[in-house]
């Protein structure tokens, strides 16, 4: 199966390939990850996700089309909603920064597929500068919470993927801009030792996730995520257990 812009996020591609976000889904809740792959559960598109896609589409050169396809960007008066006016402001800010733009000057939304740790992977890079570096664009609330999103996992897979496809080991960067009242912006390199550690973590877990994905092992239910809540049955519980939380 050859992946393109059209089928990259499709059900068939998600069944055949692992991706960083699917791996993270499994790490969070195996049952939720599996339900997503089977098309039984969709994560709702939040405004925050949509802001990310808005800025991605600008760099890809497809913002006009993106705005046409997403009427929810606009108010009933046909004005951009405040989050997307903010997104426009962030775009203006990062566009005027030469360093930021240099990192974002690679091939956009570059898709690669490869085999790693016995499973097939797909990935889509925000900016791929052949022979130089891999950069992912992040629009975040602030810098402080950046590591919570485990972008080291993404960096590890992207770096190894490029290496397997092209033979080159490239550094991985995050081009980050914040949604703060005054936008902050910097380029963060994820150190090689951190990427190596993240890759080892993936190597240890992916075999089990692949078994669950293909029905050879039952999924674990975390019991706490939105998916688990959506399918649970009510139980009788002791009121006082809530006091211990
Ligand atoms: Zn769950």
mmCIF file of C-alpha atoms and ligand atoms in Angstrom:
data_model
loop_
_atom_site.group_PDB
_atom_site.id
_atom_site.type_symbol
_atom_site.label_atom_id
_atom_site.label_comp_id
_atom_site.label_asym_id
_atom_site.label_seq_id
_atom_site.Cartn_x
_atom_site.Cartn_y
_atom_site.Cartn_z
ATOM 1 C CA UNK A 1 0.000 0.000 0.000
ATOM 2 C CA UNK A 2 1.409 3.387 -1.057
ATOM 3 C CA UNK A 3 0.462 6.265 1.208
ATOM 4 C CA UNK A 4 -0.566 9.668 -0.060
ATOM 5 C CA UNK A 5 -2.151 12.815 1.347
ATOM 6 C CA UNK A 6 -5.571 11.253 0.537
ATOM 7 C CA UNK A 7 -5.247 7.904 2.313
ATOM 8 C CA UNK A 8 -2.670 8.691 5.013
ATOM 9 C CA UNK A 9 -5.216 8.968 7.843
ATOM 10 C CA UNK A 10 -7.560 6.340 6.403
ATOM 11 C CA UNK A 11 -8.683 3.188 8.217
ATOM 12 C CA UNK A 12 -6.723 0.867 5.939
ATOM 13 C CA UNK A 13 -3.497 2.807 6.546
ATOM 14 C CA UNK A 14 -4.103 2.760 10.310
ATOM 15 C CA UNK A 15 -4.614 -0.999 10.260
ATOM 16 C CA UNK A 16 -1.527 -1.678 8.209
ATOM 17 C CA UNK A 17 0.895 0.811 9.764
ATOM 18 C CA UNK A 18 1.822 1.971 13.216
ATOM 19 C CA UNK A 19 2.357 5.713 13.672
ATOM 20 C CA UNK A 20 3.694 7.710 16.591
ATOM 21 C CA UNK A 21 0.194 8.813 17.568
ATOM 22 C CA UNK A 22 -1.101 5.228 17.403
ATOM 23 C CA UNK A 23 1.813 4.104 19.571
ATOM 24 C CA UNK A 24 0.950 6.839 22.073
ATOM 25 C CA UNK A 25 -2.699 5.731 21.999
ATOM 26 C CA UNK A 26 -1.643 2.176 22.925
ATOM 27 C CA UNK A 27 0.572 3.490 25.711
ATOM 28 C CA UNK A 28 -2.391 5.476 27.085
ATOM 29 C CA UNK A 29 -5.108 2.827 26.744
ATOM 30 C CA UNK A 30 -4.926 -0.335 24.616
ATOM 31 C CA UNK A 31 -8.706 -0.667 24.385
ATOM 32 C CA UNK A 32 -9.096 2.926 23.162
ATOM 33 C CA UNK A 33 -6.295 2.505 20.615
ATOM 34 C CA UNK A 34 -7.930 -0.636 19.240
ATOM 35 C CA UNK A 35 -11.391 0.956 19.092
ATOM 36 C CA UNK A 36 -9.916 3.832 17.102
ATOM 37 C CA UNK A 37 -8.253 1.464 14.621
ATOM 38 C CA UNK A 38 -11.539 -0.412 14.196
ATOM 39 C CA UNK A 39 -13.356 2.843 13.555
ATOM 40 C CA UNK A 40 -15.527 2.415 16.666
ATOM 41 C CA UNK A 41 -14.190 5.461 18.438
ATOM 42 C CA UNK A 42 -13.026 8.866 17.247
ATOM 43 C CA UNK A 43 -11.247 11.419 19.319
ATOM 44 C CA UNK A 44 -13.278 14.601 18.984
ATOM 45 C CA UNK A 45 -11.537 17.319 16.967
ATOM 46 C CA UNK A 46 -10.800 19.949 19.598
ATOM 47 C CA UNK A 47 -10.227 23.610 18.850
ATOM 48 C CA UNK A 48 -6.585 23.177 19.959
ATOM 49 C CA UNK A 49 -6.052 20.442 17.338
ATOM 50 C CA UNK A 50 -7.723 22.577 14.719
ATOM 51 C CA UNK A 51 -5.405 25.510 15.513
ATOM 52 C CA UNK A 52 -2.438 23.173 14.923
ATOM 53 C CA UNK A 53 -3.857 22.050 11.572
ATOM 54 C CA UNK A 54 -4.586 25.666 10.630
ATOM 55 C CA UNK A 55 -0.925 26.639 11.078
ATOM 56 C CA UNK A 56 0.302 23.399 9.415
ATOM 57 C CA UNK A 57 -1.833 24.162 6.378
ATOM 58 C CA UNK A 58 -0.362 27.662 6.155
ATOM 59 C CA UNK A 59 3.168 26.241 5.915
ATOM 60 C CA UNK A 60 1.996 23.638 3.442
ATOM 61 C CA UNK A 61 0.524 26.419 1.309
ATOM 62 C CA UNK A 62 -3.017 25.046 1.575
ATOM 63 C CA UNK A 63 -4.544 27.512 4.063
ATOM 64 C CA UNK A 64 -7.213 28.897 1.670
ATOM 65 C CA UNK A 65 -8.424 25.359 0.949
ATOM 66 C CA UNK A 66 -8.300 24.477 4.664
ATOM 67 C CA UNK A 67 -10.459 27.504 5.480
ATOM 68 C CA UNK A 68 -12.970 26.507 2.828
ATOM 69 C CA UNK A 69 -13.216 22.954 4.147
ATOM 70 C CA UNK A 70 -13.651 23.982 7.790
ATOM 71 C CA UNK A 71 -16.601 26.349 8.177
ATOM 72 C CA UNK A 72 -16.304 25.906 11.971
ATOM 73 C CA UNK A 73 -13.358 28.325 11.843
ATOM 74 C CA UNK A 74 -15.834 31.163 11.367
ATOM 75 C CA UNK A 75 -18.467 32.829 13.497
ATOM 76 C CA UNK A 76 -22.005 33.277 12.246
ATOM 77 C CA UNK A 77 -20.978 36.761 11.153
ATOM 78 C CA UNK A 78 -18.393 35.026 8.959
ATOM 79 C CA UNK A 79 -15.437 36.340 10.921
ATOM 80 C CA UNK A 80 -12.546 34.125 12.025
ATOM 81 C CA UNK A 81 -13.074 32.855 15.572
ATOM 82 C CA UNK A 82 -10.653 34.295 18.124
ATOM 83 C CA UNK A 83 -8.406 31.176 18.298
ATOM 84 C CA UNK A 84 -7.804 31.345 14.575
ATOM 85 C CA UNK A 85 -7.180 35.083 14.624
ATOM 86 C CA UNK A 86 -4.559 34.213 17.240
ATOM 87 C CA UNK A 87 -3.242 31.486 14.905
ATOM 88 C CA UNK A 88 -2.921 34.101 12.156
ATOM 89 C CA UNK A 89 -1.008 36.338 14.534
ATOM 90 C CA UNK A 90 1.353 33.436 15.399
ATOM 91 C CA UNK A 91 1.883 32.755 11.688
ATOM 92 C CA UNK A 92 2.794 36.410 11.166
ATOM 93 C CA UNK A 93 5.193 36.322 14.102
ATOM 94 C CA UNK A 94 7.085 33.149 13.104
ATOM 95 C CA UNK A 95 7.161 34.177 9.424
ATOM 96 C CA UNK A 96 9.205 37.243 10.336
ATOM 97 C CA UNK A 97 11.837 35.148 12.135
ATOM 98 C CA UNK A 98 14.677 34.013 9.801
ATOM 99 C CA UNK A 99 15.846 31.142 12.031
ATOM 100 C CA UNK A 100 12.327 29.768 12.482
ATOM 101 C CA UNK A 101 11.697 29.955 8.755
ATOM 102 C CA UNK A 102 14.996 28.273 7.918
ATOM 103 C CA UNK A 103 13.950 25.243 9.968
ATOM 104 C CA UNK A 104 10.523 25.267 8.322
ATOM 105 C CA UNK A 105 11.964 25.565 4.800
ATOM 106 C CA UNK A 106 12.169 21.817 4.071
ATOM 107 C CA UNK A 107 9.812 19.582 2.150
ATOM 108 C CA UNK A 108 6.363 19.869 3.816
ATOM 109 C CA UNK A 109 4.199 16.976 5.031
ATOM 110 C CA UNK A 110 6.724 14.492 3.654
ATOM 111 C CA UNK A 111 5.416 10.932 4.047
ATOM 112 C CA UNK A 112 7.698 7.932 4.625
ATOM 113 C CA UNK A 113 6.967 4.269 5.409
ATOM 114 C CA UNK A 114 9.420 1.696 6.769
ATOM 115 C CA UNK A 115 9.758 -1.450 8.850
ATOM 116 C CA UNK A 116 11.128 -1.147 12.377
ATOM 117 C CA UNK A 117 11.077 -3.635 15.280
ATOM 118 C CA UNK A 118 9.136 -6.114 13.148
ATOM 119 C CA UNK A 119 6.195 -3.817 12.305
ATOM 120 C CA UNK A 120 5.390 -1.338 9.527
ATOM 121 C CA UNK A 121 5.409 2.369 10.345
ATOM 122 C CA UNK A 122 4.145 5.487 8.608
ATOM 123 C CA UNK A 123 5.125 9.051 9.368
ATOM 124 C CA UNK A 124 4.503 12.510 7.999
ATOM 125 C CA UNK A 125 7.115 15.201 8.591
ATOM 126 C CA UNK A 126 6.241 18.897 8.876
ATOM 127 C CA UNK A 127 9.580 19.968 7.378
ATOM 128 C CA UNK A 128 12.175 17.587 5.969
ATOM 129 C CA UNK A 129 15.487 19.158 4.920
ATOM 130 C CA UNK A 130 17.220 16.324 3.116
ATOM 131 C CA UNK A 131 20.707 15.800 4.481
ATOM 132 C CA UNK A 132 20.217 18.471 7.163
ATOM 133 C CA UNK A 133 17.440 17.983 9.694
ATOM 134 C CA UNK A 134 13.871 16.973 10.516
ATOM 135 C CA UNK A 135 11.643 19.641 12.084
ATOM 136 C CA UNK A 136 8.188 19.371 13.579
ATOM 137 C CA UNK A 137 6.090 22.468 14.120
ATOM 138 C CA UNK A 138 4.303 22.816 17.454
ATOM 139 C CA UNK A 139 1.829 25.479 18.500
ATOM 140 C CA UNK A 140 1.529 25.112 22.257
ATOM 141 C CA UNK A 141 0.116 26.892 25.294
ATOM 142 C CA UNK A 142 3.596 27.534 26.704
ATOM 143 C CA UNK A 143 7.137 26.110 26.657
ATOM 144 C CA UNK A 144 6.924 24.682 30.170
ATOM 145 C CA UNK A 145 4.457 21.899 29.326
ATOM 146 C CA UNK A 146 6.262 20.874 26.108
ATOM 147 C CA UNK A 147 7.989 17.725 27.493
ATOM 148 C CA UNK A 148 4.652 16.391 28.826
ATOM 149 C CA UNK A 149 3.622 15.637 25.242
ATOM 150 C CA UNK A 150 6.476 13.137 24.801
ATOM 151 C CA UNK A 151 7.793 14.569 21.565
ATOM 152 C CA UNK A 152 10.914 12.490 22.243
ATOM 153 C CA UNK A 153 8.915 9.476 20.979
ATOM 154 C CA UNK A 154 8.077 11.320 17.777
ATOM 155 C CA UNK A 155 11.687 12.430 17.327
ATOM 156 C CA UNK A 156 12.978 8.902 17.893
ATOM 157 C CA UNK A 157 10.667 7.361 15.268
ATOM 158 C CA UNK A 158 11.191 10.141 12.716
ATOM 159 C CA UNK A 159 14.969 10.031 13.047
ATOM 160 C CA UNK A 160 15.135 6.235 12.755
ATOM 161 C CA UNK A 161 12.592 6.240 9.929
ATOM 162 C CA UNK A 162 14.616 8.702 7.866
ATOM 163 C CA UNK A 163 17.728 6.663 8.607
ATOM 164 C CA UNK A 164 16.081 3.442 7.412
ATOM 165 C CA UNK A 165 14.749 5.088 4.240
ATOM 166 C CA UNK A 166 17.655 7.374 3.249
ATOM 167 C CA UNK A 167 20.636 5.990 5.201
ATOM 168 C CA UNK A 168 21.200 9.375 6.891
ATOM 169 C CA UNK A 169 20.948 10.060 10.620
ATOM 170 C CA UNK A 170 19.576 13.591 11.004
ATOM 171 C CA UNK A 171 18.993 15.716 14.113
ATOM 172 C CA UNK A 172 15.373 16.257 15.193
ATOM 173 C CA UNK A 173 14.052 19.701 16.100
ATOM 174 C CA UNK A 174 10.810 21.182 17.328
ATOM 175 C CA UNK A 175 9.955 24.613 15.959
ATOM 176 C CA UNK A 176 7.737 25.874 18.754
ATOM 177 C CA UNK A 177 5.518 28.945 19.020
ATOM 178 C CA UNK A 178 3.245 29.660 21.970
ATOM 179 C CA UNK A 179 -0.344 30.856 22.193
ATOM 180 C CA UNK A 180 0.547 33.180 25.061
ATOM 181 C CA UNK A 181 -0.682 36.769 24.948
ATOM 182 C CA UNK A 182 2.702 37.633 23.471
ATOM 183 C CA UNK A 183 3.900 34.701 21.363
ATOM 184 C CA UNK A 184 7.211 33.120 22.352
ATOM 185 C CA UNK A 185 9.199 31.137 19.777
ATOM 186 C CA UNK A 186 12.335 28.991 19.724
ATOM 187 C CA UNK A 187 13.834 25.920 18.085
ATOM 188 C CA UNK A 188 14.331 23.012 20.500
ATOM 189 C CA UNK A 189 16.708 20.188 19.668
ATOM 190 C CA UNK A 190 15.911 16.885 21.382
ATOM 191 C CA UNK A 191 19.282 15.511 22.542
ATOM 192 C CA UNK A 192 20.489 12.259 20.984
ATOM 193 C CA UNK A 193 20.591 10.459 24.342
ATOM 194 C CA UNK A 194 16.907 11.319 24.888
ATOM 195 C CA UNK A 195 15.991 10.072 21.405
ATOM 196 C CA UNK A 196 17.953 6.847 21.990
ATOM 197 C CA UNK A 197 16.132 6.235 25.271
ATOM 198 C CA UNK A 198 12.738 6.860 23.678
ATOM 199 C CA UNK A 199 13.539 4.427 20.860
ATOM 200 C CA UNK A 200 14.463 1.716 23.366
ATOM 201 C CA UNK A 201 11.157 2.281 25.137
ATOM 202 C CA UNK A 202 9.322 1.780 21.829
ATOM 203 C CA UNK A 203 11.353 -1.326 21.041
ATOM 204 C CA UNK A 204 10.362 -2.880 24.370
ATOM 205 C CA UNK A 205 6.636 -2.240 24.022
ATOM 206 C CA UNK A 206 5.812 -2.431 20.324
ATOM 207 C CA UNK A 207 5.737 -6.238 20.172
ATOM 208 C CA UNK A 208 2.918 -6.381 22.696
ATOM 209 C CA UNK A 209 1.006 -3.547 21.017
ATOM 210 C CA UNK A 210 1.283 -5.350 17.677
ATOM 211 C CA UNK A 211 -0.154 -8.510 19.277
ATOM 212 C CA UNK A 212 -3.091 -6.539 20.649
ATOM 213 C CA UNK A 213 -3.579 -4.714 17.346
ATOM 214 C CA UNK A 214 -3.837 -7.954 15.395
ATOM 215 C CA UNK A 215 -6.002 -9.773 17.913
ATOM 216 C CA UNK A 216 -3.407 -12.131 19.405
ATOM 217 C CA UNK A 217 -3.682 -10.606 22.889
ATOM 218 C CA UNK A 218 -6.641 -8.955 24.628
ATOM 219 C CA UNK A 219 -6.449 -5.174 25.103
ATOM 220 C CA UNK A 220 -6.149 -3.731 28.603
ATOM 221 C CA UNK A 221 -8.803 -1.198 29.585
ATOM 222 C CA UNK A 222 -7.375 1.759 31.509
ATOM 223 C CA UNK A 223 -10.807 2.432 33.006
ATOM 224 C CA UNK A 224 -10.276 6.179 33.072
ATOM 225 C CA UNK A 225 -10.073 7.552 29.538
ATOM 226 C CA UNK A 226 -13.024 8.971 27.596
ATOM 227 C CA UNK A 227 -13.390 5.748 25.603
ATOM 228 C CA UNK A 228 -13.450 3.548 28.711
ATOM 229 C CA UNK A 229 -16.008 5.867 30.326
ATOM 230 C CA UNK A 230 -18.145 5.783 27.190
ATOM 231 C CA UNK A 231 -18.530 1.967 27.271
ATOM 232 C CA UNK A 232 -18.554 1.272 31.027
ATOM 233 C CA UNK A 233 -21.496 0.021 33.057
ATOM 234 C CA UNK A 234 -22.397 1.630 36.326
ATOM 235 C CA UNK A 235 -21.193 -0.086 39.481
ATOM 236 C CA UNK A 236 -22.159 0.309 43.100
ATOM 237 C CA UNK A 237 -19.324 1.977 44.936
ATOM 238 C CA UNK A 238 -18.460 3.181 48.390
ATOM 239 C CA UNK A 239 -18.857 6.928 48.665
ATOM 240 C CA UNK A 240 -15.824 7.158 50.942
ATOM 241 C CA UNK A 241 -13.397 5.847 48.312
ATOM 242 C CA UNK A 242 -13.673 9.256 46.642
ATOM 243 C CA UNK A 243 -12.217 10.900 49.723
ATOM 244 C CA UNK A 244 -8.995 8.929 49.261
ATOM 245 C CA UNK A 245 -8.384 10.149 45.697
HETATM 246 ZN ZN1 LIG B 1 -9.174 3.617 28.550
#
